[in-house]
PDB file of C-alpha atoms and ligand atoms in Angstrom:
ATOM      1  CA  MET A   1      -0.119  -0.112  -0.225  1.00 63.00           C
ATOM      2  CA  THR A   2       2.846   2.265   0.874  1.00 74.00           C
ATOM      3  CA  SER A   3       4.656   1.940  -2.381  1.00 83.00           C
ATOM      4  CA  ALA A   4       1.463   2.296  -4.171  1.00 91.00           C
ATOM      5  CA  ILE A   5       0.606   5.777  -2.649  1.00 94.00           C
ATOM      6  CA  SER A   6       4.087   6.703  -3.161  1.00 94.00           C
ATOM      7  CA  GLU A   7       4.169   5.733  -7.036  1.00 95.00           C
ATOM      8  CA  ARG A   8       0.797   7.592  -7.541  1.00 96.00           C
ATOM      9  CA  ILE A   9       2.078  10.535  -5.942  1.00 97.00           C
ATOM     10  CA  THR A  10       5.220  10.863  -7.954  1.00 96.00           C
ATOM     11  CA  THR A  11       3.195  10.330 -11.140  1.00 97.00           C
ATOM     12  CA  ILE A  12       0.604  13.101 -10.405  1.00 97.00           C
ATOM     13  CA  ARG A  13       3.279  15.545  -8.963  1.00 97.00           C
ATOM     14  CA  GLU A  14       5.199  15.263 -12.326  1.00 96.00           C
ATOM     15  CA  SER A  15       1.821  16.055 -14.273  1.00 96.00           C
ATOM     16  CA  LEU A  16       0.946  18.899 -12.532  1.00 98.00           C
ATOM     17  CA  PRO A  17       2.605  22.335 -12.984  1.00 98.00           C
ATOM     18  CA  PRO A  18       4.877  22.862 -10.186  1.00 97.00           C
ATOM     19  CA  SER A  19       2.984  26.018  -9.017  1.00 97.00           C
ATOM     20  CA  VAL A  20      -0.032  24.023  -8.239  1.00 98.00           C
ATOM     21  CA  ARG A  21      -0.350  22.859  -4.706  1.00 98.00           C
ATOM     22  CA  LEU A  22      -1.121  19.236  -4.321  1.00 98.00           C
ATOM     23  CA  ILE A  23      -3.475  18.440  -1.372  1.00 98.00           C
ATOM     24  CA  ALA A  24      -3.561  15.049  -0.317  1.00 98.00           C
ATOM     25  CA  VAL A  25      -7.308  14.390   1.010  1.00 98.00           C
ATOM     26  CA  SER A  26      -6.636  11.702   3.529  1.00 98.00           C
ATOM     27  CA  LYS A  27     -10.389  11.570   4.781  1.00 98.00           C
ATOM     28  CA  THR A  28     -11.199   7.941   5.742  1.00 97.00           C
ATOM     29  CA  PHE A  29      -7.705   6.679   5.354  1.00 97.00           C
ATOM     30  CA  PRO A  30      -5.583   5.946   8.462  1.00 97.00           C
ATOM     31  CA  ALA A  31      -2.478   7.861   9.888  1.00 98.00           C
ATOM     32  CA  GLU A  32      -0.302   5.341   8.252  1.00 97.00           C
ATOM     33  CA  ALA A  33      -1.559   6.224   4.659  1.00 97.00           C
ATOM     34  CA  ILE A  34      -0.593   9.950   5.705  1.00 98.00           C
ATOM     35  CA  ARG A  35       2.882   8.765   6.794  1.00 97.00           C
ATOM     36  CA  ALA A  36       3.265   7.254   3.397  1.00 97.00           C
ATOM     37  CA  ALA A  37       2.263  10.382   1.438  1.00 97.00           C
ATOM     38  CA  TYR A  38       4.466  12.415   3.625  1.00 98.00           C
ATOM     39  CA  ASN A  39       7.521  10.151   3.099  1.00 97.00           C
ATOM     40  CA  ALA A  40       6.694  10.773  -0.760  1.00 97.00           C
ATOM     41  CA  GLY A  41       6.788  14.317  -0.235  1.00 97.00           C
ATOM     42  CA  ILE A  42       3.566  15.624   0.474  1.00 98.00           C
ATOM     43  CA  ARG A  43       3.246  18.264   3.115  1.00 98.00           C
ATOM     44  CA  ASP A  44      -0.417  19.177   2.437  1.00 98.00           C
ATOM     45  CA  PHE A  45      -3.246  17.183   3.811  1.00 98.00           C
ATOM     46  CA  GLY A  46      -6.955  17.639   3.627  1.00 98.00           C
ATOM     47  CA  GLU A  47      -9.552  16.452   5.992  1.00 98.00           C
ATOM     48  CA  ASN A  48     -13.276  16.998   6.264  1.00 98.00           C
ATOM     49  CA  ARG A  49     -14.024  15.926   9.870  1.00 98.00           C
ATOM     50  CA  ILE A  50     -12.665  17.601  13.130  1.00 98.00           C
ATOM     51  CA  GLN A  51     -12.844  14.365  15.124  1.00 98.00           C
ATOM     52  CA  GLU A  52     -11.015  12.124  12.674  1.00 98.00           C
ATOM     53  CA  ALA A  53      -8.320  14.834  11.956  1.00 98.00           C
ATOM     54  CA  ALA A  54      -7.514  15.465  15.700  1.00 98.00           C
ATOM     55  CA  SER A  55      -6.913  11.804  16.453  1.00 98.00           C
ATOM     56  CA  LYS A  56      -4.722  11.469  13.127  1.00 98.00           C
ATOM     57  CA  GLN A  57      -2.844  14.563  14.034  1.00 98.00           C
ATOM     58  CA  ALA A  58      -2.146  13.033  17.395  1.00 98.00           C
ATOM     59  CA  GLU A  59      -0.552  10.165  15.914  1.00 98.00           C
ATOM     60  CA  LEU A  60       1.316  12.298  13.369  1.00 98.00           C
ATOM     61  CA  GLN A  61       3.037  14.594  16.178  1.00 97.00           C
ATOM     62  CA  ASP A  62       6.541  13.517  14.958  1.00 98.00           C
ATOM     63  CA  LEU A  63       5.741  15.212  11.408  1.00 97.00           C
ATOM     64  CA  PRO A  64       5.710  18.834  12.430  1.00 89.00           C
ATOM     65  CA  ASP A  65       6.078  20.302   8.868  1.00 97.00           C
ATOM     66  CA  ILE A  66       2.453  19.191   7.648  1.00 98.00           C
ATOM     67  CA  THR A  67      -0.076  21.915   6.554  1.00 98.00           C
ATOM     68  CA  TRP A  68      -3.423  20.655   7.407  1.00 98.00           C
ATOM     69  CA  HIS A  69      -6.562  21.888   5.090  1.00 99.00           C
ATOM     70  CA  PHE A  70      -9.922  21.669   6.265  1.00 98.00           C
ATOM     71  CA  ILE A  71     -12.431  20.916   3.370  1.00 98.00           C
ATOM     72  CA  GLY A  72     -15.608  19.547   4.852  1.00 98.00           C
ATOM     73  CA  ARG A  73     -18.638  21.457   5.940  1.00 98.00           C
ATOM     74  CA  LEU A  74     -18.345  23.456   9.202  1.00 98.00           C
ATOM     75  CA  GLN A  75     -20.666  23.800  11.736  1.00 96.00           C
ATOM     76  CA  SER A  76     -20.468  27.048  13.683  1.00 95.00           C
ATOM     77  CA  ASN A  77     -20.011  25.029  17.122  1.00 96.00           C
ATOM     78  CA  LYS A  78     -16.930  23.302  15.651  1.00 98.00           C
ATOM     79  CA  ALA A  79     -15.244  26.563  14.372  1.00 98.00           C
ATOM     80  CA  LYS A  80     -12.901  26.776  17.397  1.00 98.00           C
ATOM     81  CA  LYS A  81     -11.869  23.420  17.181  1.00 98.00           C
ATOM     82  CA  ALA A  82     -11.477  23.763  13.305  1.00 98.00           C
ATOM     83  CA  LEU A  83      -9.170  26.932  14.013  1.00 98.00           C
ATOM     84  CA  GLU A  84      -7.049  24.768  16.585  1.00 98.00           C
ATOM     85  CA  LEU A  85      -6.337  21.923  14.196  1.00 98.00           C
ATOM     86  CA  PHE A  86      -6.049  23.519  10.574  1.00 98.00           C
ATOM     87  CA  ASP A  87      -3.878  26.041   8.942  1.00 98.00           C
ATOM     88  CA  TRP A  88      -6.463  26.602   5.923  1.00 99.00           C
ATOM     89  CA  ILE A  89     -10.225  26.368   5.894  1.00 98.00           C
ATOM     90  CA  HIS A  90     -11.241  26.009   2.158  1.00 98.00           C
ATOM     91  CA  SER A  91     -14.858  25.596   2.834  1.00 98.00           C
ATOM     92  CA  VAL A  92     -15.935  28.954   4.499  1.00 98.00           C
ATOM     93  CA  ASP A  93     -19.488  28.853   2.894  1.00 98.00           C
ATOM     94  CA  ASN A  94     -21.532  31.778   4.642  1.00 98.00           C
ATOM     95  CA  LEU A  95     -21.048  35.149   6.265  1.00 98.00           C
ATOM     96  CA  LYS A  96     -21.976  33.966   9.681  1.00 98.00           C
ATOM     97  CA  LEU A  97     -19.186  31.226   9.638  1.00 98.00           C
ATOM     98  CA  ALA A  98     -16.556  33.877   8.342  1.00 98.00           C
ATOM     99  CA  GLN A  99     -17.517  36.308  11.095  1.00 98.00           C
ATOM    100  CA  ARG A 100     -17.518  33.504  13.649  1.00 98.00           C
ATOM    101  CA  LEU A 101     -13.781  32.463  12.678  1.00 98.00           C
ATOM    102  CA  ASN A 102     -12.686  36.154  12.598  1.00 98.00           C
ATOM    103  CA  GLN A 103     -13.991  36.564  16.106  1.00 98.00           C
ATOM    104  CA  LEU A 104     -12.221  33.423  17.507  1.00 98.00           C
ATOM    105  CA  ALA A 105      -8.971  33.752  15.506  1.00 98.00           C
ATOM    106  CA  PRO A 106      -7.211  36.228  17.492  1.00 98.00           C
ATOM    107  CA  GLN A 107      -8.683  34.745  20.864  1.00 98.00           C
ATOM    108  CA  LEU A 108      -6.806  31.484  19.808  1.00 98.00           C
ATOM    109  CA  GLY A 109      -3.646  33.415  18.564  1.00 98.00           C
ATOM    110  CA  VAL A 110      -4.161  32.073  14.898  1.00 98.00           C
ATOM    111  CA  SER A 111      -4.495  33.949  11.685  1.00 97.00           C
ATOM    112  CA  PRO A 112      -6.108  31.425   9.505  1.00 98.00           C
ATOM    113  CA  GLN A 113      -5.939  31.132   5.617  1.00 98.00           C
ATOM    114  CA  VAL A 114      -9.378  30.954   4.191  1.00 98.00           C
ATOM    115  CA  CYS A 115     -11.050  30.209   0.889  1.00 99.00           C
ATOM    116  CA  LEU A 116     -14.711  31.207   0.088  1.00 99.00           C
ATOM    117  CA  GLN A 117     -16.744  28.468  -1.130  1.00 98.00           C
ATOM    118  CA  VAL A 118     -18.936  29.321  -4.014  1.00 98.00           C
ATOM    119  CA  LYS A 119     -21.558  27.519  -6.079  1.00 98.00           C
ATOM    120  CA  ILE A 120     -21.510  28.515  -9.701  1.00 98.00           C
ATOM    121  CA  LEU A 121     -24.401  26.376 -10.389  1.00 97.00           C
ATOM    122  CA  PRO A 122     -27.242  25.995  -8.107  1.00 96.00           C
ATOM    123  CA  ASP A 123     -26.667  22.428  -6.140  1.00 95.00           C
ATOM    124  CA  PRO A 124     -28.778  21.467  -3.254  1.00 93.00           C
ATOM    125  CA  ASN A 125     -26.202  18.898  -2.214  1.00 91.00           C
ATOM    126  CA  LYS A 126     -23.469  21.334  -1.659  1.00 93.00           C
ATOM    127  CA  SER A 127     -22.923  24.403   0.704  1.00 95.00           C
ATOM    128  CA  GLY A 128     -21.756  27.801  -0.442  1.00 98.00           C
ATOM    129  CA  TRP A 129     -22.545  31.028  -1.777  1.00 98.00           C
ATOM    130  CA  SER A 130     -24.191  31.821  -4.960  1.00 98.00           C
ATOM    131  CA  VAL A 131     -22.290  34.326  -7.203  1.00 98.00           C
ATOM    132  CA  ALA A 132     -24.758  36.975  -6.263  1.00 98.00           C
ATOM    133  CA  ALA A 133     -24.849  36.481  -2.757  1.00 98.00           C
ATOM    134  CA  LEU A 134     -21.073  36.395  -2.534  1.00 98.00           C
ATOM    135  CA  LEU A 135     -20.968  39.871  -4.300  1.00 98.00           C
ATOM    136  CA  ALA A 136     -23.306  41.159  -1.822  1.00 98.00           C
ATOM    137  CA  ASP A 137     -21.302  39.901   1.252  1.00 98.00           C
ATOM    138  CA  LEU A 138     -17.935  41.198   0.096  1.00 98.00           C
ATOM    139  CA  SER A 139     -18.085  44.220   1.966  1.00 98.00           C
ATOM    140  CA  ASP A 140     -18.518  42.325   5.155  1.00 98.00           C
ATOM    141  CA  LEU A 141     -16.136  39.930   4.542  1.00 98.00           C
ATOM    142  CA  ASN A 142     -13.631  42.660   3.771  1.00 98.00           C
ATOM    143  CA  GLN A 143     -14.095  43.537   7.470  1.00 98.00           C
ATOM    144  CA  CYS A 144     -13.114  40.032   8.765  1.00 98.00           C
ATOM    145  CA  LYS A 145      -9.517  41.253   9.448  1.00 98.00           C
ATOM    146  CA  ASP A 146      -8.396  38.312  11.345  1.00 98.00           C
ATOM    147  CA  LEU A 147      -8.739  35.951   8.347  1.00 98.00           C
ATOM    148  CA  GLN A 148      -6.484  35.819   5.350  1.00 98.00           C
ATOM    149  CA  ILE A 149      -9.030  35.426   2.862  1.00 98.00           C
ATOM    150  CA  GLN A 150      -6.965  34.141  -0.028  1.00 98.00           C
ATOM    151  CA  GLY A 151      -9.372  32.918  -2.791  1.00 98.00           C
ATOM    152  CA  LEU A 152     -12.339  31.008  -3.818  1.00 99.00           C
ATOM    153  CA  MET A 153     -13.226  27.194  -3.543  1.00 99.00           C
ATOM    154  CA  THR A 154     -15.597  25.240  -5.465  1.00 98.00           C
ATOM    155  CA  ILE A 155     -17.044  21.927  -6.274  1.00 98.00           C
ATOM    156  CA  PRO A 156     -18.847  21.333  -9.402  1.00 98.00           C
ATOM    157  CA  PRO A 157     -22.384  19.456  -9.159  1.00 97.00           C
ATOM    158  CA  LEU A 158     -22.309  15.758  -9.702  1.00 95.00           C
ATOM    159  CA  GLY A 159     -23.149  14.688 -13.242  1.00 96.00           C
ATOM    160  CA  LEU A 160     -21.910  17.497 -15.246  1.00 97.00           C
ATOM    161  CA  ASN A 161     -19.912  16.629 -18.556  1.00 98.00           C
ATOM    162  CA  GLU A 162     -16.422  17.858 -19.382  1.00 98.00           C
ATOM    163  CA  THR A 163     -17.580  21.048 -21.245  1.00 98.00           C
ATOM    164  CA  GLU A 164     -20.141  21.885 -18.187  1.00 98.00           C
ATOM    165  CA  THR A 165     -17.169  21.188 -15.523  1.00 98.00           C
ATOM    166  CA  MET A 166     -14.712  23.482 -17.539  1.00 98.00           C
ATOM    167  CA  ASN A 167     -17.343  26.174 -17.453  1.00 98.00           C
ATOM    168  CA  VAL A 168     -17.788  26.017 -13.991  1.00 98.00           C
ATOM    169  CA  PHE A 169     -14.162  26.385 -13.276  1.00 98.00           C
ATOM    170  CA  ASN A 170     -13.516  29.054 -15.652  1.00 98.00           C
ATOM    171  CA  ASP A 171     -16.551  30.858 -14.237  1.00 98.00           C
ATOM    172  CA  THR A 172     -14.641  30.642 -10.797  1.00 98.00           C
ATOM    173  CA  ALA A 173     -11.829  31.898 -12.080  1.00 98.00           C
ATOM    174  CA  LYS A 174     -13.348  34.749 -13.493  1.00 98.00           C
ATOM    175  CA  LEU A 175     -15.282  35.583 -10.616  1.00 98.00           C
ATOM    176  CA  ALA A 176     -11.989  35.765  -8.469  1.00 98.00           C
ATOM    177  CA  ARG A 177     -10.483  38.143 -11.297  1.00 98.00           C
ATOM    178  CA  GLU A 178     -13.611  40.285 -10.765  1.00 98.00           C
ATOM    179  CA  ILE A 179     -13.225  40.414  -7.079  1.00 98.00           C
ATOM    180  CA  GLN A 180      -9.706  41.165  -7.329  1.00 98.00           C
ATOM    181  CA  GLN A 181     -10.424  44.142  -9.917  1.00 98.00           C
ATOM    182  CA  GLN A 182     -12.625  45.590  -6.874  1.00 98.00           C
ATOM    183  CA  ASN A 183      -9.404  46.195  -4.878  1.00 98.00           C
ATOM    184  CA  TRP A 184     -10.708  45.178  -1.501  1.00 98.00           C
ATOM    185  CA  SER A 185      -8.048  45.909   1.151  1.00 98.00           C
ATOM    186  CA  HIS A 186      -8.590  42.465   2.925  1.00 98.00           C
ATOM    187  CA  LEU A 187      -9.586  40.183   0.011  1.00 98.00           C
ATOM    188  CA  LYS A 188      -7.064  38.479  -1.844  1.00 98.00           C
ATOM    189  CA  MET A 189      -8.066  36.373  -4.906  1.00 98.00           C
ATOM    190  CA  GLN A 190      -4.627  34.597  -5.711  1.00 98.00           C
ATOM    191  CA  GLU A 191      -5.995  30.906  -4.717  1.00 98.00           C
ATOM    192  CA  LEU A 192      -8.433  28.894  -6.669  1.00 99.00           C
ATOM    193  CA  SER A 193      -9.032  25.788  -4.752  1.00 99.00           C
ATOM    194  CA  MET A 194     -10.570  23.502  -7.473  1.00 98.00           C
ATOM    195  CA  GLY A 195     -10.351  20.019  -8.824  1.00 98.00           C
ATOM    196  CA  MET A 196     -10.638  16.417  -7.262  1.00 98.00           C
ATOM    197  CA  SER A 197      -9.602  13.157  -8.463  1.00 98.00           C
ATOM    198  CA  GLY A 198     -12.258  13.107 -11.200  1.00 98.00           C
ATOM    199  CA  ASP A 199     -11.830  16.703 -12.643  1.00 98.00           C
ATOM    200  CA  TYR A 200      -8.463  17.995 -11.518  1.00 98.00           C
ATOM    201  CA  ARG A 201      -6.938  18.247 -15.097  1.00 98.00           C
ATOM    202  CA  LEU A 202      -9.756  20.296 -16.096  1.00 98.00           C
ATOM    203  CA  ALA A 203      -9.195  22.518 -12.989  1.00 98.00           C
ATOM    204  CA  VAL A 204      -5.691  23.137 -13.670  1.00 98.00           C
ATOM    205  CA  LEU A 205      -6.362  24.210 -17.218  1.00 98.00           C
ATOM    206  CA  ALA A 206      -8.652  26.821 -15.845  1.00 98.00           C
ATOM    207  CA  GLY A 207      -6.036  28.174 -13.417  1.00 98.00           C
ATOM    208  CA  SER A 208      -6.461  26.093 -10.256  1.00 98.00           C
ATOM    209  CA  THR A 209      -3.591  26.767  -7.653  1.00 98.00           C
ATOM    210  CA  MET A 210      -4.646  24.073  -5.359  1.00 98.00           C
ATOM    211  CA  VAL A 211      -6.117  20.504  -6.146  1.00 98.00           C
ATOM    212  CA  ARG A 212      -7.643  18.389  -3.524  1.00 98.00           C
ATOM    213  CA  LEU A 213      -7.002  14.716  -4.287  1.00 98.00           C
ATOM    214  CA  GLY A 214      -8.321  11.883  -2.636  1.00 98.00           C
ATOM    215  CA  THR A 215      -8.978   8.686  -4.373  1.00 98.00           C
ATOM    216  CA  ILE A 216      -6.594   8.765  -7.149  1.00 97.00           C
ATOM    217  CA  LEU A 217      -3.625   8.949  -4.482  1.00 97.00           C
ATOM    218  CA  PHE A 218      -5.022   6.744  -1.666  1.00 97.00           C
ATOM    219  CA  GLY A 219      -7.555   4.381  -3.474  1.00 95.00           C
ATOM    220  CA  GLN A 220     -11.166   3.961  -3.231  1.00 95.00           C
ATOM    221  CA  ARG A 221     -12.949   5.185   0.212  1.00 95.00           C
ATOM    222  CA  THR A 222     -15.011   2.329   1.815  1.00 88.00           C
TER     223      THR A 222
HETATM  224  C1  PLP B 301     -13.420  14.247  -0.535  1.00 76.92           C
HETATM  225  C2  PLP B 301     -13.225  15.448  -1.069  1.00 76.92           C
HETATM  226  C3  PLP B 301     -12.223  15.558  -2.111  1.00 76.92           C
HETATM  227  C4  PLP B 301     -11.300  14.282  -2.508  1.00 76.92           C
HETATM  228  O1  PLP B 301     -12.191  13.650  -3.488  1.00 76.92           O
HETATM  229  P1  PLP B 301     -11.572  12.721  -4.656  1.00 76.92           P
HETATM  230  O2  PLP B 301     -12.528  12.627  -5.404  1.00 76.92           O
HETATM  231  O3  PLP B 301     -11.355  11.312  -3.845  1.00 76.92           O
HETATM  232  O4  PLP B 301     -10.282  13.017  -4.982  1.00 76.92           O
HETATM  233  C5  PLP B 301     -11.791  16.936  -2.358  1.00 76.92           C
HETATM  234  N1  PLP B 301     -12.360  17.923  -1.890  1.00 76.92           N
HETATM  235  C6  PLP B 301     -13.412  17.963  -0.997  1.00 76.92           C
HETATM  236  C7  PLP B 301     -14.178  19.027  -0.477  1.00 76.92           C
HETATM  237  C8  PLP B 301     -13.896  16.496  -0.614  1.00 76.92           C
HETATM  238  O5  PLP B 301     -15.004  16.478   0.137  1.00 76.92           O
END
């Protein structure tokens, strides 16, 4: 298993532009899988459950230079724990959550990196801002000065064809450029967290800076 992970990482890393950050999504896989990926050079790991991440982090304390990325739905009552455990939160999906994180961050002495999750197409199965709702909230988000808002995150709805998927990624990149042109003092739009195992090649073509890959590195989740 260890050598399979290592080989897959090498192949995929070589296929990505060097500027694209490869986040290994280790959810459901044990700490040993993370260790294998670490030994193959990965330093960015994505998890979507607080409790699961906490127990793996406890097992991996001897690997101090891991950057942890939270990519799941974050409930407000877990915001504090998320800030304690994660360097990045990709899935900030509403203003209230952003404000809660902004309030907690200085109390905890952290300065989290954040992406704003957007839904380019309506999708009842996903959380996130619609484009219009995000544009309406930018002024309030710009006030969240204890967050380092770095860009946008998106997950296309299930069942799209390649063209439709590409459109979602291109529209996300375009939205980030539009926001950037508004020159907000505290909203950076240099990161695009987009692309999973099935669609990361398209995401990279559209300008993704962070791909979140699980299955293609670790195998099927059970
Ligand atoms: C699980 C998950 C991934 C990884 O998905 P794969 O298809 O296994 O690569 C990426 N992003 C998010 C938000 C996820 O929940």
